[in-house]
Amino acid sequence: MKKDYNLQSILNFRIGLCMFLLLLLSIPVLYYITRNYYAEDIEDIVIHYNEKGTLPQIDLEEDIREGMLLQLILSVVTLCCGLYIVTVWISHSFWRSFEKTLKHIADFRLESGVIPPFEESDVREFNQLNRQVIGLMQNNLSSYKAQKEFTENASHELQTPIAVMQSKLDLLLQTPGLSEEQMKLIESLNEETHNVSRLSRSLLLLSKIENHQYHQQQWVDTSELLTKMERKLHEMTDKQVSLTMTEEPVRLLCNESLLESLIRNLSVNALRYGDDIKVSLTPQQFEVSDRNESEALDSTRIFERFYRSETSSKGHGLGLAIAKAICQYYQWEISYRYEEGRHIFRVQFATDGMPSSRHTQA
Amino acid sequence: MKILIIEDERQLSDNIAIYMMQQGYLCERASTYQTALNKVCVYDYDCILLDLTLPGGSGLDILQEIRRRNNPAGVIIISAKDSLDDRLKGLAIGADDYLPKPFHLSELAMRVYAIIRRRSIPANGSNTIVFGNLSIDIFQQSIRVEDQTALTLTHTEMELLLFLISNKERTVTRQAIAEHLFGEMSDVMDDFNFLYSHIKNLKNKLKTVQCDFEIQSVYGIGYRLKRI
């Protein structure tokens, strides 16, 4: 990258350089002018008196040179000091509002939906800049909002036609005298309908999380939730599922259905791709791991929407994106790592989400 | 048993009505806020299926009206808006259940059955369902025929049996069963093998008590509870 300097030092440097060159060039001119106009008469007088021998020997030329040099140096120093002071002052007062604008732009987050308060400046150009930036932010925000609403509305509007489709299939299934082939066709239609409905439900959930529609929160007994879920997992699979928890129940301040969704998505992910599933819960973190000798997943991409590794078949590629969105919503930290043949997903709870420790201290 | 279907999507309400009528319920339909309100005020229903977004008004207002009149009908909200706020609001006003769209008709039939059953619990609190020659004790999770000793079911088997009973003589898909028993957890499974053991066990238990209904498998895509 090209090295850059701040505006003030560039100004200082360029003005200084220009002054220096101009002064350098002006020395002969000044000398000529002083000699021929300003000191001309004095010279005549000196020559005149010298001829009569009444004056001491004076070297006027040298005097002029020295005087000029002194004057020049003084004026250069004065100018430079003045310039320096002026530019420092400018950068401190005028550029301050520009730097504030810069900071506002840097801190601006589309997700927050808030336009930072720009202060009125004395400089018209900066005010213009601020106005343009505010306009730009407003445009961005409104198109971002429109896009989010679109996703939500689209998945919303899909639910009714899917419901109609589903109900027709359910009725079709009851028709007497269906052949096995027809039944199988209905079944595969059924399955696709189910997938579409699942997809739109997941998209709806994602956009709802992003639109901050889960204000409702309460202290959720996570240990109990996990125990219930483990029981269901056991009924569904022969794979080994083990659950370890701290003795004291872990309670989290969050939305119960979101927490359930997070836990379900992670455990179900493990169940789908691996064996020997281990789930653990402490007041600080929740961890799910499964044994699978395949390679480590691409940790930078697995939380992306619709990202699927080559081996994954059935998932719609939104489970981990949902898990991540939920974690972001509560400022929990979700991470993935691969260690000794195990895929490990960990959710680190924020410390202020930990009522149980605070509770015991109180 | 009379059901009122308040739903503005004609096709959906038709399908629901056909399915429920096949189950032996009487069905009426209302597709706007005003007709729904009129029907609710004039007639008595055992169960009301209520969509929340209606032309002319909100389903929640109808629900409020139903409860204000001390109408004892069971109300199931069926809504495309699966928002937690609506769910809580609906249940707070006095809905008995909330079923987000889309749903399987078999699931809806199950919910209706459960509500009607709950409303007919006798005052002495015994909770026994008689189905064919079978009496099912919901609290004890047990089944028996006449004077035989009772056979205990697991929680999942009990749920499964009630689901099949509420859809008796209908084909229910494995998908619908899996969703009913395990909710969204069932989405993960690549096949429905995990259902087989539960179904097999229940089948055997019904056979053991000599129930006059049996679980038939339908081409491997679903099941049907059929009178022998």
Coordinates of C-alpha atoms in Angstrom, one line a residue, chain A:
Chain A
M1 CA 0.0 0.0 0.0
K2 CA 1.1 3.5 -0.8
K3 CA 2.3 5.3 2.3
D4 CA 0.0 8.2 3.3
Y5 CA 0.4 11.2 5.4
N6 CA -2.1 13.4 7.1
L7 CA -3.3 16.5 5.4
Q8 CA -1.6 18.8 7.8
S9 CA 1.9 17.5 7.3
I10 CA 1.4 17.5 3.5
L11 CA 0.3 21.1 3.6
N12 CA 3.2 22.1 5.9
F13 CA 5.7 20.3 3.6
R14 CA 4.4 21.7 0.3
I15 CA 4.0 25.3 1.6
G16 CA 7.4 25.1 3.2
L17 CA 9.0 23.8 0.0
C18 CA 7.3 26.5 -2.2
M19 CA 8.4 29.3 0.1
F20 CA 11.9 28.0 0.1
L21 CA 12.1 27.8 -3.7
L22 CA 10.5 31.2 -4.2
L23 CA 12.8 32.8 -1.7
L24 CA 15.8 31.1 -3.3
L25 CA 14.7 32.4 -6.8
S26 CA 13.9 35.9 -5.5
I27 CA 17.4 36.4 -4.0
P28 CA 19.0 37.7 -7.3
V29 CA 16.0 39.7 -8.1
L30 CA 15.9 41.4 -4.7
Y31 CA 19.6 42.0 -4.9
Y32 CA 19.2 43.6 -8.3
I33 CA 16.3 45.8 -7.2
T34 CA 17.9 46.9 -4.0
R35 CA 21.2 47.6 -5.7
N36 CA 19.7 49.5 -8.7
Y37 CA 16.8 51.4 -7.1
Y38 CA 16.8 51.4 -3.3
A39 CA 20.6 51.8 -2.7
E40 CA 21.4 53.5 -5.9
D41 CA 21.5 57.1 -4.5
I42 CA 23.4 56.0 -1.4
E43 CA 25.9 54.4 -3.7
D44 CA 26.3 57.6 -5.6
I45 CA 26.8 59.5 -2.5
V46 CA 29.3 57.1 -1.2
I47 CA 31.2 57.2 -4.5
H48 CA 31.0 60.9 -4.5
Y49 CA 32.4 61.3 -1.0
N50 CA 35.0 58.7 -1.5
E51 CA 36.4 60.6 -4.3
K52 CA 36.9 63.6 -2.0
G53 CA 38.4 61.3 0.6
T54 CA 36.4 62.5 3.6
L55 CA 34.6 59.2 4.3
P56 CA 36.0 55.9 5.7
Q57 CA 36.1 53.0 3.5
I58 CA 32.7 51.4 3.2
D59 CA 31.9 48.2 1.3
L60 CA 28.3 48.8 0.5
E61 CA 27.8 45.7 -1.7
E62 CA 28.6 43.4 1.2
D63 CA 26.4 45.3 3.6
I64 CA 23.5 45.0 1.2
R65 CA 24.1 41.3 0.9
E66 CA 24.3 40.7 4.6
G67 CA 21.3 42.8 5.4
M68 CA 19.3 41.1 2.8
L69 CA 20.3 37.6 4.0
L70 CA 19.3 38.6 7.5
Q71 CA 16.0 40.0 6.4
L72 CA 15.3 36.9 4.3
I73 CA 16.1 34.4 7.0
L74 CA 14.0 36.3 9.5
S75 CA 11.0 36.5 7.1
V76 CA 11.3 32.8 6.2
V77 CA 11.4 31.8 9.9
T78 CA 8.4 34.1 10.7
L79 CA 6.4 32.8 7.7
C80 CA 7.1 29.2 8.5
C81 CA 6.2 29.6 12.2
G82 CA 3.0 31.4 11.2
L83 CA 2.1 28.7 8.7
Y84 CA 2.7 25.9 11.1
I85 CA 0.6 27.6 13.8
V86 CA -2.2 28.2 11.3
T87 CA -2.3 24.7 9.9
V88 CA -2.2 23.1 13.4
W89 CA -5.0 25.3 14.4
I90 CA -7.0 24.5 11.3
S91 CA -6.6 20.8 11.8
H92 CA -7.5 21.0 15.4
S93 CA -10.6 23.0 15.0
F94 CA -11.9 22.6 11.4
W95 CA -10.9 19.0 10.9
R96 CA -12.4 17.9 14.2
S97 CA -15.9 17.7 12.8
F98 CA -14.5 15.9 9.8
E99 CA -12.9 13.3 12.1
K100 CA -16.2 12.9 13.9
T101 CA -17.9 12.3 10.6
L102 CA -15.3 9.7 9.8
K103 CA -15.8 8.0 13.2
H104 CA -19.6 7.9 12.7
I105 CA -19.2 6.3 9.4
A106 CA -16.8 3.7 10.8
D107 CA -19.1 2.9 13.7
F108 CA -22.2 2.7 11.6
R109 CA -23.8 -0.7 11.5
L110 CA -26.7 -1.5 9.2
E111 CA -28.0 -4.1 11.6
S112 CA -28.4 -1.6 14.4
G113 CA -30.7 0.5 12.3
V114 CA -29.6 3.7 14.0
I115 CA -28.2 6.8 12.2
P116 CA -25.6 8.4 14.4
P117 CA -26.2 12.0 15.5
F118 CA -24.0 14.3 13.3
E119 CA -23.1 17.6 14.8
E120 CA -23.5 20.9 12.9
S121 CA -20.1 22.3 11.8
D122 CA -19.0 25.8 11.1
V123 CA -17.7 24.7 7.7
R124 CA -20.3 24.5 4.9
E125 CA -18.4 21.7 3.1
F126 CA -18.4 19.5 6.1
N127 CA -22.1 20.1 6.7
Q128 CA -22.7 19.1 3.1
L129 CA -20.6 16.0 3.6
N130 CA -22.6 15.1 6.7
R131 CA -25.9 15.6 4.9
Q132 CA -24.8 13.4 2.1
V133 CA -23.6 10.7 4.5
I134 CA -26.9 10.8 6.4
G135 CA -28.8 10.5 3.1
L136 CA -26.6 7.5 2.1
M137 CA -27.2 5.9 5.5
Q138 CA -30.9 6.4 5.3
N139 CA -31.0 4.9 1.8
N140 CA -29.0 1.9 3.0
L141 CA -31.1 1.4 6.0
S142 CA -34.4 1.6 4.2
S143 CA -33.3 -0.9 1.5
Y144 CA -31.8 -3.2 4.1
K145 CA -35.1 -3.0 6.0
A146 CA -37.1 -3.6 2.8
Q147 CA -35.0 -6.6 2.0
K148 CA -35.4 -8.0 5.4
E149 CA -39.1 -7.4 5.4
F150 CA -39.3 -9.0 2.0
T151 CA -37.7 -12.2 3.3
E152 CA -40.1 -12.2 6.2
N153 CA -43.2 -11.5 4.1
A154 CA -42.2 -13.9 1.4
S155 CA -41.8 -16.8 3.8
H156 CA -44.9 -15.7 5.5
E157 CA -47.0 -15.6 2.4
L158 CA -45.6 -19.1 1.5
Q159 CA -47.2 -20.7 4.5
T160 CA -50.8 -20.5 3.3
P161 CA -50.2 -22.1 -0.1
I162 CA -48.1 -24.7 1.4
A163 CA -50.8 -25.4 3.9
V164 CA -53.3 -25.8 1.1
M165 CA -50.9 -28.1 -0.7
Q166 CA -50.3 -30.1 2.4
S167 CA -54.0 -30.5 3.1
K168 CA -54.8 -31.6 -0.5
L169 CA -52.1 -34.2 -0.2
D170 CA -53.5 -35.5 3.1
L171 CA -56.9 -35.8 1.4
L172 CA -55.5 -37.4 -1.7
L173 CA -53.9 -40.0 0.5
Q174 CA -57.3 -41.0 1.8
T175 CA -58.7 -41.8 -1.6
P176 CA -59.6 -45.5 -1.6
G177 CA -58.0 -47.9 -4.1
L178 CA -54.7 -46.1 -4.5
S179 CA -52.0 -48.3 -6.0
E180 CA -48.6 -48.6 -4.4
E181 CA -47.0 -46.5 -7.1
Q182 CA -49.5 -43.7 -6.6
M183 CA -48.9 -43.8 -2.9
K184 CA -45.2 -43.5 -3.4
L185 CA -45.7 -40.5 -5.6
I186 CA -47.9 -38.9 -3.0
E187 CA -45.3 -39.7 -0.4
S188 CA -42.5 -38.1 -2.3
L189 CA -44.7 -35.0 -2.9
N190 CA -45.4 -35.0 0.8
E191 CA -41.7 -35.0 1.5
E192 CA -41.0 -32.2 -0.8
T193 CA -43.8 -30.2 0.6
H194 CA -42.4 -30.8 4.0
N195 CA -38.9 -29.6 2.9
V196 CA -40.3 -26.4 1.4
S197 CA -42.3 -25.7 4.5
R198 CA -39.2 -26.3 6.7
L199 CA -37.1 -24.1 4.5
S200 CA -39.6 -21.2 4.6
R201 CA -40.0 -21.7 8.3
S202 CA -36.3 -21.5 8.8
L203 CA -36.0 -18.4 6.6
L204 CA -38.8 -16.8 8.6
L205 CA -37.1 -17.6 11.9
L206 CA -33.8 -16.1 10.6
S207 CA -35.4 -12.9 9.4
K208 CA -37.4 -12.6 12.6
I209 CA -34.2 -12.9 14.6
E210 CA -32.6 -10.3 12.5
N211 CA -35.6 -8.0 12.7
H212 CA -35.3 -8.3 16.5
Q213 CA -38.8 -9.8 17.0
Y214 CA -37.8 -11.9 20.0
H215 CA -38.0 -9.3 22.8
Q216 CA -39.8 -11.7 25.1
Q217 CA -37.2 -13.2 27.4
Q218 CA -37.2 -14.9 30.7
W219 CA -34.9 -17.1 32.8
V220 CA -34.9 -20.4 31.1
D221 CA -33.9 -23.5 32.9
T222 CA -31.5 -24.7 30.3
S223 CA -30.6 -27.9 32.2
E224 CA -34.2 -29.0 32.2
L225 CA -34.6 -28.1 28.5
L226 CA -31.5 -30.2 27.7
T227 CA -32.6 -33.1 29.7
K228 CA -36.0 -33.2 27.9
M229 CA -34.3 -33.0 24.6
E230 CA -31.8 -35.7 25.4
R231 CA -34.7 -38.0 26.3
K232 CA -36.2 -37.4 22.9
L233 CA -32.9 -38.0 21.2
H234 CA -32.6 -41.3 22.9
E235 CA -36.0 -42.3 21.7
M236 CA -35.1 -41.4 18.1
T237 CA -31.7 -42.9 17.7
D238 CA -29.5 -45.9 18.7
K239 CA -26.4 -43.7 18.5
Q240 CA -24.8 -43.0 21.8
V241 CA -25.7 -39.7 23.3
S242 CA -24.2 -38.6 26.6
L243 CA -25.1 -35.5 28.5
T244 CA -23.0 -34.0 31.2
M245 CA -24.2 -31.0 33.2
T246 CA -23.1 -29.2 36.3
E247 CA -25.1 -30.1 39.4
E248 CA -26.5 -26.7 39.8
P249 CA -29.2 -25.9 37.2
V250 CA -28.0 -23.5 34.5
R251 CA -30.4 -20.7 33.9
L252 CA -30.1 -18.2 31.0
L253 CA -31.9 -15.0 30.4
C254 CA -33.2 -15.4 26.8
N255 CA -36.2 -16.4 24.7
E256 CA -37.0 -20.0 25.3
S257 CA -37.9 -21.0 21.8
L258 CA -34.7 -19.4 20.5
L259 CA -32.6 -21.3 23.0
E260 CA -34.4 -24.5 22.2
S261 CA -33.8 -23.8 18.5
L262 CA -30.1 -23.2 19.1
I263 CA -29.7 -26.4 21.2
R264 CA -31.7 -28.4 18.8
N265 CA -29.9 -27.3 15.7
L266 CA -26.5 -28.1 17.2
S267 CA -27.4 -31.5 18.6
V268 CA -29.3 -32.5 15.6
N269 CA -26.3 -31.5 13.4
A270 CA -24.1 -33.8 15.5
L271 CA -26.6 -36.6 15.4
R272 CA -26.9 -36.4 11.6
Y273 CA -23.3 -36.5 10.8
G274 CA -21.5 -38.3 13.6
D275 CA -21.5 -41.0 16.3
D276 CA -20.9 -40.9 20.0
I277 CA -22.5 -37.6 20.6
K278 CA -21.4 -35.7 23.7
V279 CA -23.4 -32.8 25.0
S280 CA -22.2 -30.7 27.9
L281 CA -23.5 -27.7 29.7
T282 CA -21.9 -25.5 32.3
P283 CA -22.9 -22.0 33.4
Q284 CA -20.3 -20.6 31.0
Q285 CA -20.7 -22.7 27.9
F286 CA -22.6 -25.3 26.0
E287 CA -20.8 -27.8 23.9
V288 CA -21.8 -30.4 21.4
S289 CA -19.3 -32.8 19.8
D290 CA -19.5 -35.9 17.7
R291 CA -17.1 -38.4 16.4
N292 CA -16.6 -38.4 12.6
E293 CA -13.4 -39.3 10.9
S294 CA -14.0 -37.0 8.0
E295 CA -11.9 -34.0 7.5
A296 CA -12.3 -30.8 9.5
L297 CA -15.0 -28.5 8.2
D298 CA -14.3 -25.1 6.8
S299 CA -14.7 -23.1 9.9
T300 CA -15.0 -19.8 8.1
R301 CA -17.9 -21.0 6.0
I302 CA -20.0 -23.5 8.0
F303 CA -22.1 -20.8 9.6
E304 CA -23.0 -19.2 6.2
R305 CA -26.5 -19.6 4.9
F306 CA -27.0 -22.5 2.5
Y307 CA -23.4 -23.6 2.9
R308 CA -23.2 -27.4 2.6
S309 CA -20.2 -29.5 2.8
E310 CA -20.0 -32.2 0.1
T311 CA -20.9 -35.0 2.5
S312 CA -24.1 -33.4 3.8
S313 CA -27.2 -34.5 2.2
K314 CA -30.5 -33.8 3.9
G315 CA -30.1 -30.6 5.6
H316 CA -31.2 -27.3 4.0
G317 CA -28.0 -25.6 5.1
L318 CA -29.7 -23.1 7.5
G319 CA -29.3 -24.9 10.8
L320 CA -25.9 -23.5 11.7
A321 CA -26.8 -20.1 10.2
I322 CA -29.7 -20.0 12.6
A323 CA -27.5 -21.1 15.5
K324 CA -25.1 -18.3 14.7
A325 CA -27.9 -15.7 14.3
I326 CA -29.2 -16.7 17.7
C327 CA -25.8 -16.4 19.3
Q328 CA -25.2 -13.1 17.7
Y329 CA -28.6 -11.9 19.0
Y330 CA -27.6 -12.6 22.6
Q331 CA -23.9 -11.8 22.1
W332 CA -22.9 -15.3 22.8
E333 CA -19.8 -16.7 21.0
I334 CA -20.2 -19.7 18.8
S335 CA -17.1 -21.5 17.6
Y336 CA -16.2 -24.7 15.7
R337 CA -13.0 -26.8 16.0
Y338 CA -11.9 -30.2 15.0
E339 CA -9.9 -32.2 17.5
E340 CA -8.8 -35.9 17.5
G341 CA -11.6 -37.0 15.1
R342 CA -14.3 -35.0 16.9
H343 CA -16.2 -32.0 15.5
I344 CA -16.8 -29.7 18.4
F345 CA -19.3 -26.8 18.5
R346 CA -19.1 -24.5 21.5
V347 CA -21.3 -21.7 22.6
Q348 CA -19.7 -19.4 25.1
F349 CA -22.4 -17.5 27.0
A350 CA -21.9 -13.9 27.8
T351 CA -21.0 -13.4 31.4
D352 CA -24.0 -11.1 32.1
G353 CA -26.3 -13.9 30.9
M354 CA -25.3 -15.9 33.9
P355 CA -27.8 -15.6 36.6
S356 CA -26.9 -18.7 38.6
S357 CA -23.5 -17.5 39.6
R358 CA -24.8 -14.1 40.4
H359 CA -27.7 -15.7 42.2
T360 CA -25.5 -17.7 44.5
Q361 CA -23.3 -14.7 45.3
A362 CA -26.3 -12.7 46.3

